[in-house]
GROMACS .gro file of C-alpha atoms in nm:
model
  359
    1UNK     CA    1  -0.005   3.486  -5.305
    2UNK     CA    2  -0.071   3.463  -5.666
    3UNK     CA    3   0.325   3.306  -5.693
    4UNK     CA    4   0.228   3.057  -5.482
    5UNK     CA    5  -0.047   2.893  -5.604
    6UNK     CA    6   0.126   2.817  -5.944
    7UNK     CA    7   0.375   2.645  -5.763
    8UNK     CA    8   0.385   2.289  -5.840
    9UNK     CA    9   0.210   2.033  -5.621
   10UNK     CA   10   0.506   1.839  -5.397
   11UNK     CA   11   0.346   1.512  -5.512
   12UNK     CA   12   0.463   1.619  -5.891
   13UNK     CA   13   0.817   1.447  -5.755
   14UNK     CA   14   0.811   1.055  -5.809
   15UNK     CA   15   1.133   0.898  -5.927
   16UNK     CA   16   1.237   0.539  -5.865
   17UNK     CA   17   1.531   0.406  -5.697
   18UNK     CA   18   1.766   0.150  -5.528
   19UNK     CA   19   1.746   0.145  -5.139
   20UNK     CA   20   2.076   0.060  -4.924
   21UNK     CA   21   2.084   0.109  -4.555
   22UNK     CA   22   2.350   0.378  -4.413
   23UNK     CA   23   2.571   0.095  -4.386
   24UNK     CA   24   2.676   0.072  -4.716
   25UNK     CA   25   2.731   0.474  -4.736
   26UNK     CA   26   3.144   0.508  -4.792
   27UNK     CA   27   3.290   0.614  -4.445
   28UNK     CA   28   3.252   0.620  -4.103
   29UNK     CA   29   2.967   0.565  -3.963
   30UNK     CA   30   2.713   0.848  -3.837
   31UNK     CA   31   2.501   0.859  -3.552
   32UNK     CA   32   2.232   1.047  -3.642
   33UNK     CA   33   2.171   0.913  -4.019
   34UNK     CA   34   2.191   0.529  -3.869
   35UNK     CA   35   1.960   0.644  -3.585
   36UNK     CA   36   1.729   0.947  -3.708
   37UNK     CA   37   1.406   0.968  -3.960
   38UNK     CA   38   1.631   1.168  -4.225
   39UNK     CA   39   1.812   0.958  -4.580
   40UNK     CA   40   2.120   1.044  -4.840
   41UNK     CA   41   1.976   1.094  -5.184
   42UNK     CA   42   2.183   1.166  -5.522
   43UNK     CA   43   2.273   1.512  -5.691
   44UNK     CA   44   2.044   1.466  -5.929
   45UNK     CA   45   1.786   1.475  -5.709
   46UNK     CA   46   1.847   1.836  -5.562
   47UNK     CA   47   1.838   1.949  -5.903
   48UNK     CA   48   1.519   1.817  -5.957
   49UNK     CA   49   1.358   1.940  -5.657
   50UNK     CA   50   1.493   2.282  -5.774
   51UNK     CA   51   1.386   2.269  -6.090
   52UNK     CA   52   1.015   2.214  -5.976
   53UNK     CA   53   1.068   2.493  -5.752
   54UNK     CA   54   0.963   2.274  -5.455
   55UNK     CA   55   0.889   2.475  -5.086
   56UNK     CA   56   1.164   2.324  -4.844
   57UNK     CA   57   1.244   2.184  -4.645
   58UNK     CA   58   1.119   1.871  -4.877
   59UNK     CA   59   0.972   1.610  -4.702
   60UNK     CA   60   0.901   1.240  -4.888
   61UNK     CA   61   0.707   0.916  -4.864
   62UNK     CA   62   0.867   0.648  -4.916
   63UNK     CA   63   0.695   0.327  -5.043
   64UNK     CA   64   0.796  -0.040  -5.135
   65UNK     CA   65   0.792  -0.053  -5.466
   66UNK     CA   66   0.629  -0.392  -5.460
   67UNK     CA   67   0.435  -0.372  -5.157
   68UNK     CA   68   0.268  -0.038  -5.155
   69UNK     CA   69   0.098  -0.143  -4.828
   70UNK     CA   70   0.438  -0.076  -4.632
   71UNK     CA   71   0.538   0.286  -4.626
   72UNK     CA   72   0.714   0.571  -4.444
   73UNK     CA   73   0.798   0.949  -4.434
   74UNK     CA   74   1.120   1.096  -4.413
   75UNK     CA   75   1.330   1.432  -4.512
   76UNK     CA   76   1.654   1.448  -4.649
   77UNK     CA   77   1.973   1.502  -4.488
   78UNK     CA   78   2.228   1.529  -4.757
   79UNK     CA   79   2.289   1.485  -5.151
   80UNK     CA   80   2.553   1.270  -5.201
   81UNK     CA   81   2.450   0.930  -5.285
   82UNK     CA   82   2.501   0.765  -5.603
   83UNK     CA   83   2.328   0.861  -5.892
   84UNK     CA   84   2.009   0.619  -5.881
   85UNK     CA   85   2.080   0.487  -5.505
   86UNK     CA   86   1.953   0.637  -5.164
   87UNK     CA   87   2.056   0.567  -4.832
   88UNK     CA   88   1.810   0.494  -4.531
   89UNK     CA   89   1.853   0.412  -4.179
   90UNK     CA   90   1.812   0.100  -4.105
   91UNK     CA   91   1.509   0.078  -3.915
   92UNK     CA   92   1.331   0.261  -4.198
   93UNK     CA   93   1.484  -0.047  -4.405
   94UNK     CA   94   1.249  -0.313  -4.172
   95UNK     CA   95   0.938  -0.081  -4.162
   96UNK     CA   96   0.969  -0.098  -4.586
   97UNK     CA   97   1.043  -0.454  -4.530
   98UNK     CA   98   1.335  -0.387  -4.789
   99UNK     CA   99   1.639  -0.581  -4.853
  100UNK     CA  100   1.970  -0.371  -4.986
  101UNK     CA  101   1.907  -0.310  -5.377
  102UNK     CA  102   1.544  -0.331  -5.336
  103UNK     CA  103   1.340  -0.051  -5.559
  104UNK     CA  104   1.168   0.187  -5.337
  105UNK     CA  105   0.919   0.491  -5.445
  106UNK     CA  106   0.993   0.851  -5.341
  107UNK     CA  107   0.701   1.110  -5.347
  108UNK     CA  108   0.721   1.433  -5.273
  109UNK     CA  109   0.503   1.515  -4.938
  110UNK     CA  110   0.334   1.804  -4.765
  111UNK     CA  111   0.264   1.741  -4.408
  112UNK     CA  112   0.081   1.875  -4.099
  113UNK     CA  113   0.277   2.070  -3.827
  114UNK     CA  114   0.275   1.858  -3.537
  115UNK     CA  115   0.061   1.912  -3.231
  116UNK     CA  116   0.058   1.601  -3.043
  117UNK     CA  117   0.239   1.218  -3.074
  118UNK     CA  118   0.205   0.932  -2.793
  119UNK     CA  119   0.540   0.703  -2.818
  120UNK     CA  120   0.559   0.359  -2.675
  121UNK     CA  121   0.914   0.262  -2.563
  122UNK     CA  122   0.965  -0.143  -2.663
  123UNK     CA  123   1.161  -0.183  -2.363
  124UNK     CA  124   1.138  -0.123  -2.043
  125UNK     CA  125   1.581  -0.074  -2.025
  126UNK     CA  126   1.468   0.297  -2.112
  127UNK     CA  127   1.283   0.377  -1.788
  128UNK     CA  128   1.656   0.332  -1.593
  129UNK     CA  129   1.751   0.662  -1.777
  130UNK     CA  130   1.760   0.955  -1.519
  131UNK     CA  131   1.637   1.201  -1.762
  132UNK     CA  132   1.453   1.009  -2.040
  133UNK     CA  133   1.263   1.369  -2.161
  134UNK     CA  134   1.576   1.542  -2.254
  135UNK     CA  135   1.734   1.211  -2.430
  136UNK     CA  136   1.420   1.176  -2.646
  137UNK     CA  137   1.410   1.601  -2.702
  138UNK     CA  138   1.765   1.578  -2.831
  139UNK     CA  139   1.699   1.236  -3.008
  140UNK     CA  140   1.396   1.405  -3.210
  141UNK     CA  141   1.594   1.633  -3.331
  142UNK     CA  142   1.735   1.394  -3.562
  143UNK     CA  143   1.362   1.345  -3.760
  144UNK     CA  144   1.215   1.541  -3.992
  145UNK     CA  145   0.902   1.382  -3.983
  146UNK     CA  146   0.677   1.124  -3.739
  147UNK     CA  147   0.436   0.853  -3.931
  148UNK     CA  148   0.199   0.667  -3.727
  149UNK     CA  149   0.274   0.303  -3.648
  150UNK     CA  150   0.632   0.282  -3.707
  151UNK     CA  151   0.914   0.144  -3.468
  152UNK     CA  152   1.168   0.423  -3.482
  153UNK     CA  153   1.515   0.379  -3.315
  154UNK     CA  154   1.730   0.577  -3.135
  155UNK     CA  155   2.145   0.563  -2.937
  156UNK     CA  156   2.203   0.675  -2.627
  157UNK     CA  157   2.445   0.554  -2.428
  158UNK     CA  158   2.567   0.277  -2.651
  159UNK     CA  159   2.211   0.156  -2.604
  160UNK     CA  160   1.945   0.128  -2.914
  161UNK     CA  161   1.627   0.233  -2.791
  162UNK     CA  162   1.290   0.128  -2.979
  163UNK     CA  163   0.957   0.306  -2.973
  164UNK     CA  164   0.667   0.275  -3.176
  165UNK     CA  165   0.465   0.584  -3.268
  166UNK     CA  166   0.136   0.555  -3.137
  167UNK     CA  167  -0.020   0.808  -3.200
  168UNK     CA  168   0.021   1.097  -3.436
  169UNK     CA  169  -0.197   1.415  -3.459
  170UNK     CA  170  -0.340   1.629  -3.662
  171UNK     CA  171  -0.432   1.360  -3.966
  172UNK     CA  172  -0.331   1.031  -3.803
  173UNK     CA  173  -0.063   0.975  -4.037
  174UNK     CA  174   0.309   1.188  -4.124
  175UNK     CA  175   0.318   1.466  -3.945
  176UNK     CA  176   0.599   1.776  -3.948
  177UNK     CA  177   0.837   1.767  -3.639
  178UNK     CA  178   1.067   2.089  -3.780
  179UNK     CA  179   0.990   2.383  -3.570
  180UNK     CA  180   0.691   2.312  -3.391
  181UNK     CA  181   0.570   2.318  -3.074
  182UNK     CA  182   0.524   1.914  -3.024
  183UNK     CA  183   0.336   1.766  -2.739
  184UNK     CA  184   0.471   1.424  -2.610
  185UNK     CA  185   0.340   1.143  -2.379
  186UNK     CA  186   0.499   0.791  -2.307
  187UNK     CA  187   0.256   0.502  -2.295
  188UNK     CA  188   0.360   0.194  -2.038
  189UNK     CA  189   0.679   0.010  -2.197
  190UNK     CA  190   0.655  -0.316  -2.308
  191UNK     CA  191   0.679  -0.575  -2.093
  192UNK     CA  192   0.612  -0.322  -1.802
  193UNK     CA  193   0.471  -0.468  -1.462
  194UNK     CA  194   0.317  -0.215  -1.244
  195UNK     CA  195   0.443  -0.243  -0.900
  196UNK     CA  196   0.273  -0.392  -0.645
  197UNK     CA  197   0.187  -0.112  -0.379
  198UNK     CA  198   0.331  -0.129  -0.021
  199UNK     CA  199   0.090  -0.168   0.266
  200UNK     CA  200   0.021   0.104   0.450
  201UNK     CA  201   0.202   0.104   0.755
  202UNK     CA  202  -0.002   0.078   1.129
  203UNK     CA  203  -0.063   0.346   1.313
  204UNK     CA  204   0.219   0.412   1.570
  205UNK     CA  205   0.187   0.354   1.901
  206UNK     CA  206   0.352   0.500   2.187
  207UNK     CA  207   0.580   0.137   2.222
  208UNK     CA  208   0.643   0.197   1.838
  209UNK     CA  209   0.779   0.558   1.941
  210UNK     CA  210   0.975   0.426   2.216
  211UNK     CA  211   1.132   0.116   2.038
  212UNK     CA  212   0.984  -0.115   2.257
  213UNK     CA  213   0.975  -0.459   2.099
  214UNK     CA  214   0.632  -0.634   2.263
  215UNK     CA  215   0.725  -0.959   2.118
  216UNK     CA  216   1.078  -0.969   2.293
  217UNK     CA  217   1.160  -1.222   2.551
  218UNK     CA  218   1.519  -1.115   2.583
  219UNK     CA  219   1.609  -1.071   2.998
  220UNK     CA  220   1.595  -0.691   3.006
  221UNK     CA  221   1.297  -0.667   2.810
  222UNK     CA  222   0.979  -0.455   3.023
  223UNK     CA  223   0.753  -0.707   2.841
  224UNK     CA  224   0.900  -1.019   2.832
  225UNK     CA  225   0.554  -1.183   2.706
  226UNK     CA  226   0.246  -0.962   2.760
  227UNK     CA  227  -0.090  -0.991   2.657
  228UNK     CA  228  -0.033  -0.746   2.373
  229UNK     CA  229   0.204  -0.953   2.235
  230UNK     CA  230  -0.046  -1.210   2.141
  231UNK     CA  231  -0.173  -1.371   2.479
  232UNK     CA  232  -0.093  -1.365   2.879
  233UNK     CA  233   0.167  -1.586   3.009
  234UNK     CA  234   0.284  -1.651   3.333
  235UNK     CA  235   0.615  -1.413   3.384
  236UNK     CA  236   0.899  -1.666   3.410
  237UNK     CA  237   1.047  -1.453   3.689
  238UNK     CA  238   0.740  -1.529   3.906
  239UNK     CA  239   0.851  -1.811   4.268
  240UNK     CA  240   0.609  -2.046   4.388
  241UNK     CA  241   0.738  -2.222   4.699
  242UNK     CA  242   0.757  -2.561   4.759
  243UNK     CA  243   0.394  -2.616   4.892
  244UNK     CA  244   0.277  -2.386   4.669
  245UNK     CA  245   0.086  -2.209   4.909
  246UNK     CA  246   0.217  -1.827   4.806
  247UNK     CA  247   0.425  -1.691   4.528
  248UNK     CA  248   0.538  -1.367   4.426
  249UNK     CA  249   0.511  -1.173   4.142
  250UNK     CA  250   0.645  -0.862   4.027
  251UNK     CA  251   0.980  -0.917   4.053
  252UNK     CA  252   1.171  -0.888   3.723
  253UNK     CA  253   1.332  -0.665   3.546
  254UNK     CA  254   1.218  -0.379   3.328
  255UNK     CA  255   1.222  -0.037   3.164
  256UNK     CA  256   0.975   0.276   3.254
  257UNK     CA  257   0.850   0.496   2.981
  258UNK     CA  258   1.151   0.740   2.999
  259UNK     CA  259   1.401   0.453   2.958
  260UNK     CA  260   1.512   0.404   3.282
  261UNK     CA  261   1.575   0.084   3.466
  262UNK     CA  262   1.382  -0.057   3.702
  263UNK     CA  263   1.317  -0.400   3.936
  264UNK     CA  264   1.069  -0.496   4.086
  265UNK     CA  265   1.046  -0.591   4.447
  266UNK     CA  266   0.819  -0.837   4.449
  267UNK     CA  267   0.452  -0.899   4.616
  268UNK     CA  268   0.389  -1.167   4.818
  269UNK     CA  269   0.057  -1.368   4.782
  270UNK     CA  270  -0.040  -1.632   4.995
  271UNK     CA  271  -0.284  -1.899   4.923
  272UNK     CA  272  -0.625  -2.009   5.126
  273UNK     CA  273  -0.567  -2.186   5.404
  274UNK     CA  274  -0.787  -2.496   5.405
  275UNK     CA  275  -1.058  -2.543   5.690
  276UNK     CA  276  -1.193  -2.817   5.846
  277UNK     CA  277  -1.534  -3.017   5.764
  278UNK     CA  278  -1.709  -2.936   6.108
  279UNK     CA  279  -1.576  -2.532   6.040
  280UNK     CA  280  -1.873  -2.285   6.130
  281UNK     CA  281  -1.658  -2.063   5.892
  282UNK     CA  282  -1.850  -2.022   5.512
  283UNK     CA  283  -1.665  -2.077   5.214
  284UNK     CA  284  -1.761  -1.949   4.888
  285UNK     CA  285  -1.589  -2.151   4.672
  286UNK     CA  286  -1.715  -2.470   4.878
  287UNK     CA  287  -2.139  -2.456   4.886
  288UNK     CA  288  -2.238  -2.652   5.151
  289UNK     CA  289  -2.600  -2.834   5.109
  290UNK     CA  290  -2.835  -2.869   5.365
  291UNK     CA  291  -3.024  -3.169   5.489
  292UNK     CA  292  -3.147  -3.444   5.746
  293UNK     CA  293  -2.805  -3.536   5.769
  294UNK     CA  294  -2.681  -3.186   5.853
  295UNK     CA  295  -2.956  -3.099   6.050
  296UNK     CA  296  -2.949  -3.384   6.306
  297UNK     CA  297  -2.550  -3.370   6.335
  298UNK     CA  298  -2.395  -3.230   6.657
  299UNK     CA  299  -2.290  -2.911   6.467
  300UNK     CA  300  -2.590  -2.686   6.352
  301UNK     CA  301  -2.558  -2.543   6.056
  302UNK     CA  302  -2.739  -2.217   5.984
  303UNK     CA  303  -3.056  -2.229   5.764
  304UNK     CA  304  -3.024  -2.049   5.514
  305UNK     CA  305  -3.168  -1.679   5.486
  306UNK     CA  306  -3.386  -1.689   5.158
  307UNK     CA  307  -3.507  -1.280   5.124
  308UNK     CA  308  -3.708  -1.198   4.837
  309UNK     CA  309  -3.619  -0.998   4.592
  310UNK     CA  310  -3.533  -0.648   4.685
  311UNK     CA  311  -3.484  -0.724   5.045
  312UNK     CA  312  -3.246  -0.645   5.268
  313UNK     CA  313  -3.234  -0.832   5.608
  314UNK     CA  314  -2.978  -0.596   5.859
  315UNK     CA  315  -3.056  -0.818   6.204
  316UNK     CA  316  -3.333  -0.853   6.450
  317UNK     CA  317  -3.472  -0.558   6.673
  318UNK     CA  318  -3.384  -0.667   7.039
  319UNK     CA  319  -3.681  -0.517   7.282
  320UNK     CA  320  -3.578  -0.550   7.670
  321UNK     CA  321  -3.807  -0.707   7.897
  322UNK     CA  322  -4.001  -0.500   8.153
  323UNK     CA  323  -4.163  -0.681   8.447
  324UNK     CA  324  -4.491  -0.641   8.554
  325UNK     CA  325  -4.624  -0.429   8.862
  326UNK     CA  326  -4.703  -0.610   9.175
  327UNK     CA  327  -5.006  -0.664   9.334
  328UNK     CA  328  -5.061  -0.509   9.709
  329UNK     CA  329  -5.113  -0.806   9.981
  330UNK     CA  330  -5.455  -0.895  10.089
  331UNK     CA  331  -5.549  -0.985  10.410
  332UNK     CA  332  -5.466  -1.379  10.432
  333UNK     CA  333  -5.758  -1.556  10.610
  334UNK     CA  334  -5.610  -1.791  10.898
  335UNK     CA  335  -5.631  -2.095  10.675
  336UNK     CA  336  -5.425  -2.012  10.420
  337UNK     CA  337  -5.046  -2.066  10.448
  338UNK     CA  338  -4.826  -1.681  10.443
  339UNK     CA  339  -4.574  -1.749  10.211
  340UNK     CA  340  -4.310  -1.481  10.071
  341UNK     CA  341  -4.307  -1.448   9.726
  342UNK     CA  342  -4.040  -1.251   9.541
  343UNK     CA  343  -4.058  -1.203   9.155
  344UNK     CA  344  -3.748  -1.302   8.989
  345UNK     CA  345  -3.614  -1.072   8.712
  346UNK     CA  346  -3.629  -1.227   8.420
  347UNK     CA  347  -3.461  -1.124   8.101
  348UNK     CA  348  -3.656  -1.243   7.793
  349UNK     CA  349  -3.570  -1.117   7.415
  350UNK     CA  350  -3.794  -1.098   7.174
  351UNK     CA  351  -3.715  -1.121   6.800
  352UNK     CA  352  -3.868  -0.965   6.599
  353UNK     CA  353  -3.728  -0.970   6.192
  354UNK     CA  354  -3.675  -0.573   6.059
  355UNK     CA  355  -3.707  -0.607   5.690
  356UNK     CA  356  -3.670  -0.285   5.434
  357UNK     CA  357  -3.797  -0.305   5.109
  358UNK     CA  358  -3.692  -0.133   4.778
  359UNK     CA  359  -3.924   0.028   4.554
   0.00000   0.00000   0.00000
């Protein structure tokens, strides 16, 4: 323990030098120094960091020389830049705002272990990637460490991806990605539209099951136009004859519930035959008024039967007639005139009106 704490302080590295993107490095290009969080520093810089006995692996922060307000972190990949030159990627070239030759600070840096970071992809191209997680898992491996607020870049698929470090934690600044168990959520891409959701569909119903189309008005259709279609209508296979005085319905074609065929015979209606004015017969359709008029015509016409309410009026009670008892003769006295009197039967009816009334 003691060894340690008279170990230098990391910060006890500041040196000055020239910053060129990977671009410029002789050779072919590589992937993951164009495309990762790591630079190229000279030989004499790995002596140095020796010499001060540093604890690896050496992380930095780099700052603009003459605009200390823009600056990064970063580890180092390799030693084999020229002496006073170092090599970044190229997006760590715009977050420095540096141009190539521009002096650029290098500290030495001790960061956090890494917990949790919330990235922001700045297109939404990255979304169309089956697996995006194990793309950015194997892209991350390229970075030594995270700083919040910078727009790091990655390849896949001969594709640069963008995304912008939201969020960094612990410390809200550089934080260690080497060996650590990081935690990592995407925020909504730029330029991202969220869907519009579909409308649920209505509930089925048994025509829906059957793939019965109510709105059809094709010839073998069972509903050519019914009511739950949006209205009734007439079916067009319906006859009226000439005088119109019947018609038939029921007579086209169709399908029953299990898909079978089916036509229909037909039913006959026929229409109301008119009557004449001087008809004893009572239409209900045709009131007829009553009147002096009426009343002294040849035809009688019926009074009406007003009942009050909750009567009932079932006919008249018809009582027969029974005739009286006759008288026994007395003796006639010689004046008077014998005459022979036989009582006719006569029939005579009574009415009398039988009403019943309701509670």
């Amino acid at each position: 323990m003691g060894a340690r704490v008279n170990r230098p302080n990391p910060r006890s590295y500041n040196v000055y030098l020239k910053a060129y993107s990977v671009a410029m490095l002789p050779g072919r290009e590589r992937e993951n120094l164009s495309y990762g969080g790591k630079i190229i520093m000279p030989p004499s810089a790995l002596a140095h960091l020796t010499h001060l006995d540093l604890e690896g692996p050496w992380m930095f922060q780099l700052t603009n020389a003459t605009n200390p307000a823009a600056s990064t972190h970063a580890g180092v990949l390799e030693f084999i830049a020229e002496e006073g030159v170092v090599h970044l990627p190229y997006w760590m070239m715009k977050t420095l705002r540096l141009n190539e030759g521009d002096p650029i600070r290098i500290t030495g840096a001790e960061l956090p272990k890494g917990k949790f970071v919330k990235l922001q992809a700045q297109s939404t191209h990255f979304l169309e990637i089956s697996d995006p997680k194990a793309v950015l898992e194997q892209a991350l491996r390229n970075f030594t460490a995270l700083t919040q607020g910078d727009i790091i870049e990655i390849y896949y698929n001969s594709i640069i991806f963008g995304f912008l470090v939201m969020e960094a934690t612990p410390g809200g600044g550089g934080i260690n990605v080497l060996d650590t168990d990081l935690e990592v959520d995407f925020a909504a891409p730029v330029g991202y539209v969220e869907p519009e959701r579909p409308k649920p569909a209505p509930p089925s119903t048994m025509a829906s099951k059957l793939k019965i189309d109510l709105n059809s008005s094709s010839p073998g259709s069972s509903r050519p136009s019914s009511s739950l279609g949006g209205g009734f209508v007439v079916p067009s296979g319906t006859s009226v004859s000439k005088g119109g005085d019947h018609w038939e319905s029921f007579k086209g074609k169709g399908e029953t519930l299990a898909g079978r065929k089916t036509k229909g015979k037909g039913i006959s209606h026929r229409g109301v035959e008119a009557v004449g004015g001087d008809s004893k017969i009572i239409r209900t359709d045709q009131q007829k008024i009553i009147n002096n008029s009426s009343t002294e015509a040849d035809v009688k016409v019926p009074a009406a039967l007003n009942l009050p309410f909750g009567k009932l009026f079932f006919g008249f009670n018809v009582v027969s007639y029974t005739p009286p008892e006759p008288k026994a003769p007395s003796s006639p006295s010689p004046s008077a005139v014998s005459l022979n009197m036989v009582p006719s039967q006569v029939d005579l009816t009574i009415p009398s009106a039988l009403f019943l009334r309701f509670g």
